[in-house]
Amino acid sequence: MRKRKPKLRVIQPDPRYKDPLVTQFVNNLMLEGKKSTAFTLFYDAMDKIKERTEQDEHAVWKKALNNAMPQVEVRSRRIGGATFQIPTEIPAKRKVAIGMKWLIKFSRQRSGKGMAEKLAAELIAASKGEGSAVKRKEDTHKMAESNRAFAHFRV
């Protein structure tokens, strides 16, 4: 057991958009400690988004992230010998983290050439309310809705 909560680290804003959320996204995107590669990849994807949508790419990314963030999730809880899926509200930081991870995960699973291309496609789809990350969010919400009867078991 920990004696106390670990200190939260301050995430530096990224060079292009001056947004710490972008740095957090790139940190999740990064593989094997290659942060500069991850930044290049992210900025290439943003350039592709600007090219295709002719909108502010940062706004498209923010909208995609908001569309992919779940509001509730189900947690398994064992009560009286049976396991119930209990819907619980998600804290703000966890919402953001889950949304980012889903966007990146489903970008990697997409078919296409190069990660920048796949990431751009997933972000554009998510900003329109389509794509696998948004579908996962909707599925999570559906599951929470169908298990609403067990909400009184909440911790």
PDB file of N, CA and C in Angstrom, residues 11 22-31 35 38-39:
ATOM      1  N   ILE A  11       2.832  18.447 -16.970  1.00  0.00           N
ATOM      2  CA  ILE A  11       3.173  18.130 -18.355  1.00  0.00           C
ATOM      3  C   ILE A  11       3.428  19.414 -19.105  1.00  0.00           C
ATOM      4  N   VAL A  22      -1.916  17.994 -25.751  1.00  0.00           N
ATOM      5  CA  VAL A  22      -1.255  17.451 -26.952  1.00  0.00           C
ATOM      6  C   VAL A  22      -0.027  16.651 -26.530  1.00  0.00           C
ATOM      7  N   THR A  23       0.740  17.182 -25.575  1.00  0.00           N
ATOM      8  CA  THR A  23       1.916  16.460 -25.077  1.00  0.00           C
ATOM      9  C   THR A  23       1.507  15.139 -24.446  1.00  0.00           C
ATOM     10  N   GLN A  24       0.411  15.162 -23.686  1.00  0.00           N
ATOM     11  CA  GLN A  24      -0.090  13.931 -23.064  1.00  0.00           C
ATOM     12  C   GLN A  24      -0.470  12.919 -24.138  1.00  0.00           C
ATOM     13  N   PHE A  25      -1.115  13.395 -25.201  1.00  0.00           N
ATOM     14  CA  PHE A  25      -1.511  12.521 -26.308  1.00  0.00           C
ATOM     15  C   PHE A  25      -0.274  11.906 -26.965  1.00  0.00           C
ATOM     16  N   VAL A  26       0.733  12.744 -27.202  1.00  0.00           N
ATOM     17  CA  VAL A  26       1.975  12.272 -27.830  1.00  0.00           C
ATOM     18  C   VAL A  26       2.690  11.276 -26.919  1.00  0.00           C
ATOM     19  N   ASN A  27       2.655  11.513 -25.601  1.00  0.00           N
ATOM     20  CA  ASN A  27       3.261  10.565 -24.657  1.00  0.00           C
ATOM     21  C   ASN A  27       2.590   9.195 -24.741  1.00  0.00           C
ATOM     22  N   ASN A  28       1.272   9.192 -24.955  1.00  0.00           N
ATOM     23  CA  ASN A  28       0.559   7.919 -25.113  1.00  0.00           C
ATOM     24  C   ASN A  28       0.875   7.273 -26.461  1.00  0.00           C
ATOM     25  N   LEU A  29       1.108   8.103 -27.449  1.00  0.00           N
ATOM     26  CA  LEU A  29       1.387   7.640 -28.809  1.00  0.00           C
ATOM     27  C   LEU A  29       2.791   7.041 -28.930  1.00  0.00           C
ATOM     28  N   MET A  30       3.687   7.540 -28.081  1.00  0.00           N
ATOM     29  CA  MET A  30       5.101   7.182 -28.150  1.00  0.00           C
ATOM     30  C   MET A  30       5.352   5.705 -27.866  1.00  0.00           C
ATOM     31  N   LEU A  31       6.250   5.113 -28.659  1.00  0.00           N
ATOM     32  CA  LEU A  31       6.688   3.738 -28.434  1.00  0.00           C
ATOM     33  C   LEU A  31       8.190   3.728 -28.158  1.00  0.00           C
ATOM     34  N   LYS A  35      10.161   9.973 -28.320  1.00  0.00           N
ATOM     35  CA  LYS A  35       9.219  11.085 -28.254  1.00  0.00           C
ATOM     36  C   LYS A  35       9.272  11.973 -29.491  1.00  0.00           C
ATOM     37  N   ALA A  38       7.359  10.413 -32.180  1.00  0.00           N
ATOM     38  CA  ALA A  38       5.927  10.519 -31.894  1.00  0.00           C
ATOM     39  C   ALA A  38       5.411  11.920 -32.226  1.00  0.00           C
ATOM     40  N   PHE A  39       6.192  12.955 -31.880  1.00  0.00           N
ATOM     41  CA  PHE A  39       5.793  14.333 -32.203  1.00  0.00           C
ATOM     42  C   PHE A  39       5.723  14.541 -33.714  1.00  0.00           C
TER      43      PHE A  39
END
